[in-house]
C-alpha positions in Angstrom: -43.5 72.6 -52.7 -44.0 73.1 -56.5 -42.4 70.6 -58.9 -40.1 73.3 -60.3 -38.9 74.3 -56.8 -38.3 70.6 -56.0 -36.2 70.3 -59.2 -34.1 73.2 -58.0 -33.7 71.5 -54.7 -32.7 68.2 -56.4 -30.2 70.0 -58.6 -28.7 71.8 -55.6 -28.4 68.6 -53.6 -26.6 66.8 -56.4 -24.0 69.6 -56.7 -23.6 69.7 -52.9 -23.1 65.9 -52.6 -20.6 65.9 -55.5 -18.4 68.4 -53.7 -15.6 66.5 -52.1 -15.4 66.6 -48.3 -14.9 64.5 -45.2 -17.9 62.4 -46.0 -16.6 61.5 -49.5 -13.2 60.7 -48.1 -14.7 58.5 -45.4 -16.9 56.7 -48.0 -14.0 56.0 -50.3 -11.8 54.7 -47.5 -14.6 52.4 -46.3 -15.1 51.1 -49.8 -11.4 50.2 -50.0 -11.3 48.7 -46.5 -14.5 46.7 -46.4 -15.8 46.5 -50.0 -18.2 48.6 -52.0 -21.4 46.9 -50.6 -20.4 47.2 -46.9 -19.4 50.9 -47.4 -23.1 51.6 -47.4 -23.1 51.3 -43.6 -20.8 54.4 -43.3 -23.1 56.2 -45.7 -26.1 55.4 -43.6 -24.3 56.8 -40.6 -23.6 60.0 -42.5 -27.4 60.3 -43.4 -28.3 60.0 -39.7 -26.1 63.0 -39.0 -27.8 64.9 -41.9 -31.2 64.3 -40.3 -30.0 65.8 -37.0 -28.6 68.8 -38.9 -31.9 69.4 -40.6 -33.8 69.0 -37.3 -31.5 71.4 -35.6 -32.1 74.0 -38.4 -35.9 73.3 -38.3 -36.0 73.8 -34.6 -34.2 77.0 -34.7 -31.1 75.8 -32.8 -29.0 76.3 -35.9 -29.4 80.0 -35.5 -28.1 79.8 -31.9 -25.1 77.7 -33.1 -24.3 80.1 -35.9 -24.5 83.1 -33.7 -22.6 81.7 -30.7 -18.9 81.8 -31.4 -18.1 79.7 -28.4 -20.5 76.8 -29.4 -19.5 77.0 -33.0 -15.8 76.9 -32.1 -16.2 74.0 -29.7 -18.0 71.9 -32.4 -15.5 73.0 -35.0 -12.5 72.0 -33.0 -14.1 68.7 -31.9 -14.8 67.9 -35.5 -11.3 68.8 -36.6 -9.8 66.7 -33.8 -11.8 63.7 -34.8 -10.8 64.0 -38.5 -7.1 64.3 -37.4 -7.5 61.2 -35.2 -8.9 59.3 -38.2 -6.1 60.5 -40.5 -3.3 59.7 -38.1 -4.8 56.3 -37.4 -5.0 55.6 -41.1 -1.4 56.8 -41.8 -0.1 54.6 -38.9 -2.1 51.5 -39.9 -0.1 48.5 -40.8 -0.8 46.9 -44.2 -2.8 43.7 -44.0 -1.8 40.7 -46.0 -4.0 40.4 -49.1 -6.5 37.5 -49.3 -7.9 37.0 -52.8 -11.2 35.9 -51.3 -11.7 39.1 -49.3 -11.8 42.8 -50.0 -8.3 44.4 -49.8 -7.9 46.4 -46.6 -6.5 49.9 -46.6 -7.4 50.6 -43.0 -8.0 48.1 -40.2 -11.2 46.2 -40.9 -14.1 47.5 -38.9 -17.6 46.2 -38.2 -20.7 47.5 -39.9 -21.7 49.2 -36.7 -18.3 50.9 -36.4 -18.6 52.2 -39.9 -22.0 53.6 -39.2 -20.8 55.3 -36.0 -17.8 56.8 -37.7 -19.8 58.1 -40.6 -22.3 59.6 -38.1 -19.6 61.5 -36.2 -17.7 62.6 -39.4 -20.8 64.4 -40.6 -22.3 65.5 -37.3 -19.1 67.2 -36.0 -19.2 69.7 -38.9 -20.7 73.0 -37.7 -20.3 74.5 -41.2 -22.9 72.0 -42.3 -25.4 73.4 -39.8 -24.7 77.0 -41.0 -24.9 75.8 -44.6 -28.3 74.2 -44.1 -29.4 77.3 -42.2 -28.8 79.3 -45.4 -29.9 76.6 -47.8 -33.1 75.1 -46.4 -35.2 78.2 -45.9 -35.0 78.9 -49.6 -37.2 75.9 -50.2 -39.6 76.3 -47.3 -42.9 78.3 -47.6 -43.8 79.9 -44.4 -47.5 80.0 -45.3 -47.7 76.2 -45.7 -47.4 73.4 -43.2 -43.7 73.1 -42.1 -43.4 69.3 -41.3 -44.3 67.9 -44.8 -41.9 70.4 -46.4 -39.0 69.5 -44.1 -39.7 65.8 -44.6 -39.6 66.2 -48.3 -36.3 68.2 -48.1 -34.8 65.7 -45.8 -35.8 62.8 -48.0 -34.4 64.5 -51.1 -31.1 65.4 -49.4 -30.6 61.9 -48.1 -31.7 60.1 -51.3 -29.3 62.2 -53.4 -26.4 61.9 -50.9 -26.8 58.1 -50.7 -26.8 57.7 -54.5 -23.8 60.0 -55.0 -21.8 58.6 -52.1 -22.4 54.9 -52.9 -22.6 55.0 -56.7 -19.9 57.7 -57.3 -17.4 58.0 -54.4 -17.6 54.4 -53.1 -17.5 53.1 -56.7 -14.7 55.4 -57.6 -12.5 53.7 -55.0 -13.0 50.2 -56.5 -10.3 50.5 -59.2 -7.7 51.1 -56.5 -8.4 47.7 -55.1 -5.7 46.0 -57.2 -3.2 48.7 -56.3 -3.9 48.1 -52.6 -3.2 44.4 -53.1 0.4 45.0 -52.1 1.8 46.2 -48.8 3.5 49.2 -50.6 0.2 50.1 -52.3 -1.7 49.9 -49.0 0.9 52.2 -47.3 0.6 54.7 -50.1 -3.2 54.7 -50.0 -3.2 54.9 -46.2 -1.0 57.9 -46.4 -3.0 59.6 -49.1 -6.4 59.1 -47.4 -5.0 59.9 -44.0 -3.5 63.2 -45.3 -6.9 64.0 -46.9 -8.6 63.6 -43.5 -6.0 65.9 -41.8 -6.3 68.4 -44.7 -10.0 68.6 -44.3 -9.5 69.1 -40.6 -7.2 72.0 -41.3 -9.8 73.6 -43.6 -12.4 73.1 -41.0 -10.3 75.0 -38.4 -8.6 77.7 -40.5 -11.2 78.6 -43.2 -14.1 80.6 -41.8 
């Protein structure tokens, strides 16, 4: 891959990562719930899902998913149902008493592993991501050159950019709300807002084709 083509890939990745979605919402809620540093675990989970998406596209399975209405619909509804579950769980969460020595909790505190798993499923159960990568990745792959090094470079660039944007932009953007969430009323408001955002993204996933 030429340097100019890589710059185009890098620019596209930045724009894509900055586009708000379920991953961004998940990252911000993790940051509020468990602190900015620990929110990285959820971001890592999201990157593992991106790797699978890229592998699916590279293996040609993405074409099958994109062209199979039944498979696409099954993944789409599963993803929407999972986002609704997260949203309802957040809306119904009880505010936790604030402890000055700990991060303020907006959702029930979860372990690093749970954040990683949740981030993984939030990104994985998004069939539109597979279709998007199916249209996006081939533009940066030369068919007359070895495929593996190109896909590794693409995957590395996509993941590096997404980690930086998610952690240093979306997770960091949630930090100013920490003081607001120090009260039970503030926590309920943020629970409702982030829960509604999850449900809203689920609706978009189902109804927008």
